[in-house]
Coordinates of C-alpha atoms and ligand atoms in Angstrom, one line a residue:
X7 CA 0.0 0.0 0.0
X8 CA 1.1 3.9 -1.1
X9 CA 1.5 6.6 1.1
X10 CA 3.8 8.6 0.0
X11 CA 1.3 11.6 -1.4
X12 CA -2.2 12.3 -0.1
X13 CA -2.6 15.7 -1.9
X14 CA -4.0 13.9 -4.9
X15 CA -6.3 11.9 -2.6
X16 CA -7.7 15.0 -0.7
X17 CA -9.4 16.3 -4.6
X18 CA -10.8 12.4 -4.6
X19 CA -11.5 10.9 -1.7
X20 CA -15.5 10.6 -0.1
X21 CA -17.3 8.9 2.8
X22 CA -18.3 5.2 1.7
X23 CA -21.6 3.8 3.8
X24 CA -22.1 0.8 1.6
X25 CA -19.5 -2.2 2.4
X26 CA -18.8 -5.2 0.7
X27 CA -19.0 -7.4 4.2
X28 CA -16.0 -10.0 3.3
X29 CA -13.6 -9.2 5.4
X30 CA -10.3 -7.9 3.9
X31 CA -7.6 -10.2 3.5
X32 CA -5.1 -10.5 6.2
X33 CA -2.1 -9.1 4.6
X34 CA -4.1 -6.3 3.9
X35 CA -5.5 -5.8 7.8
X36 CA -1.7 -6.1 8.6
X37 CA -1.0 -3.0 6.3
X38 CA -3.3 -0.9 7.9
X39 CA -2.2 -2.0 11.7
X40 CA 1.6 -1.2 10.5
X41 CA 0.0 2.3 8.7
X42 CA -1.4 2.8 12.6
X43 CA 2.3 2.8 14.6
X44 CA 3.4 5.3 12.3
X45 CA 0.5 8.0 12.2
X46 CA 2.0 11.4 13.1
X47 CA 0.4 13.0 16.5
X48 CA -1.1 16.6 16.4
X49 CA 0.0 16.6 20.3
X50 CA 2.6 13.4 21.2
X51 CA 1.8 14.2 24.6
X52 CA -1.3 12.8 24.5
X53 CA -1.6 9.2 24.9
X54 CA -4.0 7.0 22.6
X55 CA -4.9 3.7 21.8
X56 CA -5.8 2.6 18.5
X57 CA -7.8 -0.7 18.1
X58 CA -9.1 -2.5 15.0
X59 CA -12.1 -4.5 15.9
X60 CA -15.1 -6.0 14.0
X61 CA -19.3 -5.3 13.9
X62 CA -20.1 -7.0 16.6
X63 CA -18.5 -4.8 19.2
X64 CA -20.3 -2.2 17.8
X65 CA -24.1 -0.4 18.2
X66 CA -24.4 0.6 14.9
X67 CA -27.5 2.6 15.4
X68 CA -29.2 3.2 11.8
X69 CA -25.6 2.9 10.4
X70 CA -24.9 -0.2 7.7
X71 CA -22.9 -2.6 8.4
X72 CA -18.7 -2.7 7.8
X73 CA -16.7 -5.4 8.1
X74 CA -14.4 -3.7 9.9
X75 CA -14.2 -0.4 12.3
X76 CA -11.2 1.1 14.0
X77 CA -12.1 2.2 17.8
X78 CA -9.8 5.3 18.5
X79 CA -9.4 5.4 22.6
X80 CA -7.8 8.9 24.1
X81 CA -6.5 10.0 27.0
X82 CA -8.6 13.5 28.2
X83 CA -6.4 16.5 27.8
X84 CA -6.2 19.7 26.3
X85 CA -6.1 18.9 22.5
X86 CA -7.6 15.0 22.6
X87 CA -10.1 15.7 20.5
X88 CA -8.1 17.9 17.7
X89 CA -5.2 15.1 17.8
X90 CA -7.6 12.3 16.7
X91 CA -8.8 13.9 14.1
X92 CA -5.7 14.9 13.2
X93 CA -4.4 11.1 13.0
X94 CA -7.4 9.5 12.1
X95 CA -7.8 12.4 8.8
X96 CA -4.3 10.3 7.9
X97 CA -5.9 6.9 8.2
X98 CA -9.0 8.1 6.1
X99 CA -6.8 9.0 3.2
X100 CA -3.9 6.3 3.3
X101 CA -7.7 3.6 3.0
X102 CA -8.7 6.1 -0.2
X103 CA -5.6 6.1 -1.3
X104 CA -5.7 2.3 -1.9
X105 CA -8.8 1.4 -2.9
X106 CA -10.7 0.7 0.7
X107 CA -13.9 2.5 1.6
X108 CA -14.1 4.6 5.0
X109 CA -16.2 6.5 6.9
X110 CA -15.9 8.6 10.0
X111 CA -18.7 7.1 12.5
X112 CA -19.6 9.0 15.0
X113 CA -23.5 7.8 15.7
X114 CA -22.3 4.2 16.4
X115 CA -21.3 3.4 20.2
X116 CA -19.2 1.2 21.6
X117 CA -20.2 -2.3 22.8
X118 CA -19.5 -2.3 27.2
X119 CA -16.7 -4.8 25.9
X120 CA -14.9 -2.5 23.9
X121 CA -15.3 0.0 26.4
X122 CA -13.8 -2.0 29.1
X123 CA -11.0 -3.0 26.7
X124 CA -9.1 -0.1 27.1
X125 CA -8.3 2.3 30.2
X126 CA -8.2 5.3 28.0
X127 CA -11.5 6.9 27.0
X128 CA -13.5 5.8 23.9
X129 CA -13.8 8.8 21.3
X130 CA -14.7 7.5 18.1
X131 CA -15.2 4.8 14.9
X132 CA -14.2 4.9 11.6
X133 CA -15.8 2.4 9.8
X134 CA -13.7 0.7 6.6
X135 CA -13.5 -2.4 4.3
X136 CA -14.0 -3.3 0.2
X137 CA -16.5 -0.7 -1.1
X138 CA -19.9 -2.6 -2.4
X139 CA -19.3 -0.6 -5.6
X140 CA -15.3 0.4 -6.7
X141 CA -16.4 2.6 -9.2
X142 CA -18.2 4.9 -7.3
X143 CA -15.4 5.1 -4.5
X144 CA -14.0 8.0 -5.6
X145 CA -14.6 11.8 -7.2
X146 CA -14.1 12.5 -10.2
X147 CA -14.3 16.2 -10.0
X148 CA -13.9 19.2 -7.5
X149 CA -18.1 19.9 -7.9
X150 CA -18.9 17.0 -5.9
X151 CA -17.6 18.3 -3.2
X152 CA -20.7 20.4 -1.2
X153 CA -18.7 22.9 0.7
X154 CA -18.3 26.7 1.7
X155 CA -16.5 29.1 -0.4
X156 CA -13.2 29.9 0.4
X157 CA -14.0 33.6 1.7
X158 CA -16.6 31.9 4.7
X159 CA -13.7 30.1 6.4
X160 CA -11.1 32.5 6.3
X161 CA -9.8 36.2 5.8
X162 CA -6.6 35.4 4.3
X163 CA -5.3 36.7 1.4
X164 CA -3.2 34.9 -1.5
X165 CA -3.9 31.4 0.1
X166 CA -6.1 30.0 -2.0
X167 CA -4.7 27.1 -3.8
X168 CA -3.5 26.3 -0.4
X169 CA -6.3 26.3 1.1
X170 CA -8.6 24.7 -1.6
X171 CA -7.7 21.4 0.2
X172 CA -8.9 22.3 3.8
X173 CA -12.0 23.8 2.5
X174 CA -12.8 20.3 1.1
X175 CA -11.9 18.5 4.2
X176 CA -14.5 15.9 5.8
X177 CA -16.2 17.2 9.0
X178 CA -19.6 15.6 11.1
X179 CA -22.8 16.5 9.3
X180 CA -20.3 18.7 6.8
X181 CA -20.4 21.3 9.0
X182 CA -17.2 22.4 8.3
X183 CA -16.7 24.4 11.4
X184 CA -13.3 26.1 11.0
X185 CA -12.0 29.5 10.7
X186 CA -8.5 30.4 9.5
X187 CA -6.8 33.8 10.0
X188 CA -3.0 34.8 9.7
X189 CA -1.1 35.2 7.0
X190 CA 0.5 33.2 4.0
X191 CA 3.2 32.0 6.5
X192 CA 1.5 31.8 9.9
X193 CA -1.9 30.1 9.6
X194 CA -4.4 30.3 12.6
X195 CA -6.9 27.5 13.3
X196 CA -10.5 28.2 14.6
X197 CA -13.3 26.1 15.5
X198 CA -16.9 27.1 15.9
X199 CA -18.5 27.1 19.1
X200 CA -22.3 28.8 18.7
X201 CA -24.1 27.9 21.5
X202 CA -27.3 25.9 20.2
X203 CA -25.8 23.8 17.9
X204 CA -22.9 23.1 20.4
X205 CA -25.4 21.4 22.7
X206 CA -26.1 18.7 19.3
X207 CA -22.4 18.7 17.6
X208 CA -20.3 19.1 21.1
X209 CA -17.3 17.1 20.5
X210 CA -17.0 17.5 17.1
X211 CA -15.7 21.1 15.9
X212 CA -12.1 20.1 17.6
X213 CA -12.0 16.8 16.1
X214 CA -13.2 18.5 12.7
X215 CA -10.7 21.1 12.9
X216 CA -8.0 18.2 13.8
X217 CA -8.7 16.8 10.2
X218 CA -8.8 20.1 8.5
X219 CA -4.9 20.7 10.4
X220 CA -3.6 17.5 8.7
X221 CA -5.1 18.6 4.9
X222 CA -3.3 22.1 5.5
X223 CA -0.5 20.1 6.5
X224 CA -0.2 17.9 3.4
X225 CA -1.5 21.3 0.9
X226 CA 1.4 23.6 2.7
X227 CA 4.0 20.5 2.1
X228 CA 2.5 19.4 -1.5
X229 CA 3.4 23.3 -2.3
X230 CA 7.2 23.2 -0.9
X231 CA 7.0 23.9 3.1
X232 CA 7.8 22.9 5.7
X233 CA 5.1 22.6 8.4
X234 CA 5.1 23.4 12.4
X235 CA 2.1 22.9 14.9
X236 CA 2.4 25.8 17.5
X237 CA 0.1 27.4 20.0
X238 CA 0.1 31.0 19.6
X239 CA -0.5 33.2 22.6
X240 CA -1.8 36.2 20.1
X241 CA -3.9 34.3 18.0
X242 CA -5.4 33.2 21.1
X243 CA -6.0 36.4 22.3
X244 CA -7.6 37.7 18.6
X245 CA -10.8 35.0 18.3
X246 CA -13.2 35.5 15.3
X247 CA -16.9 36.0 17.0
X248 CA -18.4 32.3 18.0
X249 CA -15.4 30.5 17.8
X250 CA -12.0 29.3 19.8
X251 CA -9.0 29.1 19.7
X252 CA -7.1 25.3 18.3
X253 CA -4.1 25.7 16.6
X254 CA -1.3 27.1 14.6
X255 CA 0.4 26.3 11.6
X256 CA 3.4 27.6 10.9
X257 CA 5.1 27.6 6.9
X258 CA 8.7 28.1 6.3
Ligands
LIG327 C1 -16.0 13.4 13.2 C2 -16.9 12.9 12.1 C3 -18.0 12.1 12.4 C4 -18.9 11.6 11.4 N1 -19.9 10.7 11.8 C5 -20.6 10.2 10.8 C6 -21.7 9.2 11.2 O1 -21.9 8.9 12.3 N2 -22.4 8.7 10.1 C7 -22.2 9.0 8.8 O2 -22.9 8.5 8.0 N3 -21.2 9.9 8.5 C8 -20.4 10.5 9.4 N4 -19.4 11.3 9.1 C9 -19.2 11.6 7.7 C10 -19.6 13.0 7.3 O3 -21.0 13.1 7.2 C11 -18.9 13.4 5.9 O4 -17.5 13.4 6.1 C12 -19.4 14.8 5.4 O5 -20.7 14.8 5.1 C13 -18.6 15.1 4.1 O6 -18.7 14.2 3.1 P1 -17.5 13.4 2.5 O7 -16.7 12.7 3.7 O8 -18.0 12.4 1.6 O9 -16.6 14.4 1.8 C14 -18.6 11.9 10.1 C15 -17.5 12.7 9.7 C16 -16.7 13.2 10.7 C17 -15.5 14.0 10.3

């Protein structure tokens, strides 16, 4: 399995909920548990455990069926919930990349088993396996991608092309709730927090602007730089209205 470039994948990849329910082949399942030691952290701080586990530990409530699900377990800090989506983002789009369907689940619970398995904290599913139909896996074009414009999630100028593939970046119920602000070099990373719709989406703007940290990462380095995670004490104290602070990205 490739996965050496994900900047191609970002303009293709989509959220599969239709599985072929064979089971992948073992030297494939062993590809994607060696593809697990080596996802980069957002925060290496912050301890996780990654576990790949099949339907029957899950309630899939209204979702169909995978073969297979990955069940991401965090330790609760500052950042948890930006660093697995983050790592998982990586995961999504190494399975694109070759061929298997994914999808983020974040409706399904975890079976009490699953939950007991592991003394960190359950946070999240991503469901993955053959796709029931290949040819539909991926996009063909940049139009079948429903998203904002460019000029609702951010006030920079002359990023554009950079930023073309965190505006198309997966988030729960495509919310898409992140704000960037800074300059070409010095990116900052916001996530929406409005009160009503908190109280339904509540985890999920962190983890959403977790994945949208790792397609900036992969744009800024498909276009030459180098990349830094940073927390920034003044774009911390400069918030856009209705949202908070996650990150920075710095670009050398
Ligand atoms: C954190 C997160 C949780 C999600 N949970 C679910 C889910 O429970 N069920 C589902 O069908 N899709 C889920 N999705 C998939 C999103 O609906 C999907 O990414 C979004 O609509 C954009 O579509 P795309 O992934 O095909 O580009 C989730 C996505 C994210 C990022």
């Amino acid at each position: 399995m490739e996965n050496n470039e994900f900047y191609s994948t970002i303009f293709k990849r989509k959220s599969i909920r239709n599985f072929d329910l064979n089971s992948l082949k073992e030297n494939e399942l062993s590809e994607i548990s060696n593809y697990l030691q080596v996802l980069k952290p957002f925060d290496k701080d912050i301890k996780i455990e990654i576990k790949i586990v099949g339907p029957d530990n899950v309630k899939r409530r209204m979702m169909k069926k995978a073969p297979h699900y990955i069940a991401i377990f965090s330790e609760v800090k500052e950042g948890y919930l930006t660093n697995i989506g983050f790592m998982l983002q990586q995961l999504d789009l190494f399975l694109s990349r070759n061929g298997i369907a994914s999808c983020w689940q974040g409706i399904p619970a975890p079976k009490k088993e699953l939950v007991n398995s592991s003394n960190l904290k359950f946070v999240i599913f991503m469901a993955f396996g053959k796709p029931q139909d290949p040819e539909t896996m991926h996009r063909s074009s940049i139009e079948e991608f429903k998203r904002k414009q460019l000029k609702e999630i951010t006030e920079i100028k002359g990023v554009d092309e950079l930023l073309e593939a965190v505006r198309i970046a997966p988030s729960a119920a495509n919310r898409q709730p992140w704000f960037f602000t800074g300059t070409e070099k010095f990116i900052n990373a916001y996530a929406s927090k409005s009160g009503f719709a908190r109280f339904f989406v509540g985890k999920y703007p962190q983890m959403d602007v977790g994945i949208a940290l790792y397609h900036l990462k992969v744009s800024a380095e498909h276009f030459g730089s180098k990349t830094k995670i940073l927390l920034d004490e003044t774009a911390r104290m400069n918030v856009p209205n209705g949202t908070e602070y996650i990150a920075s990205m710095k670009l050398e």
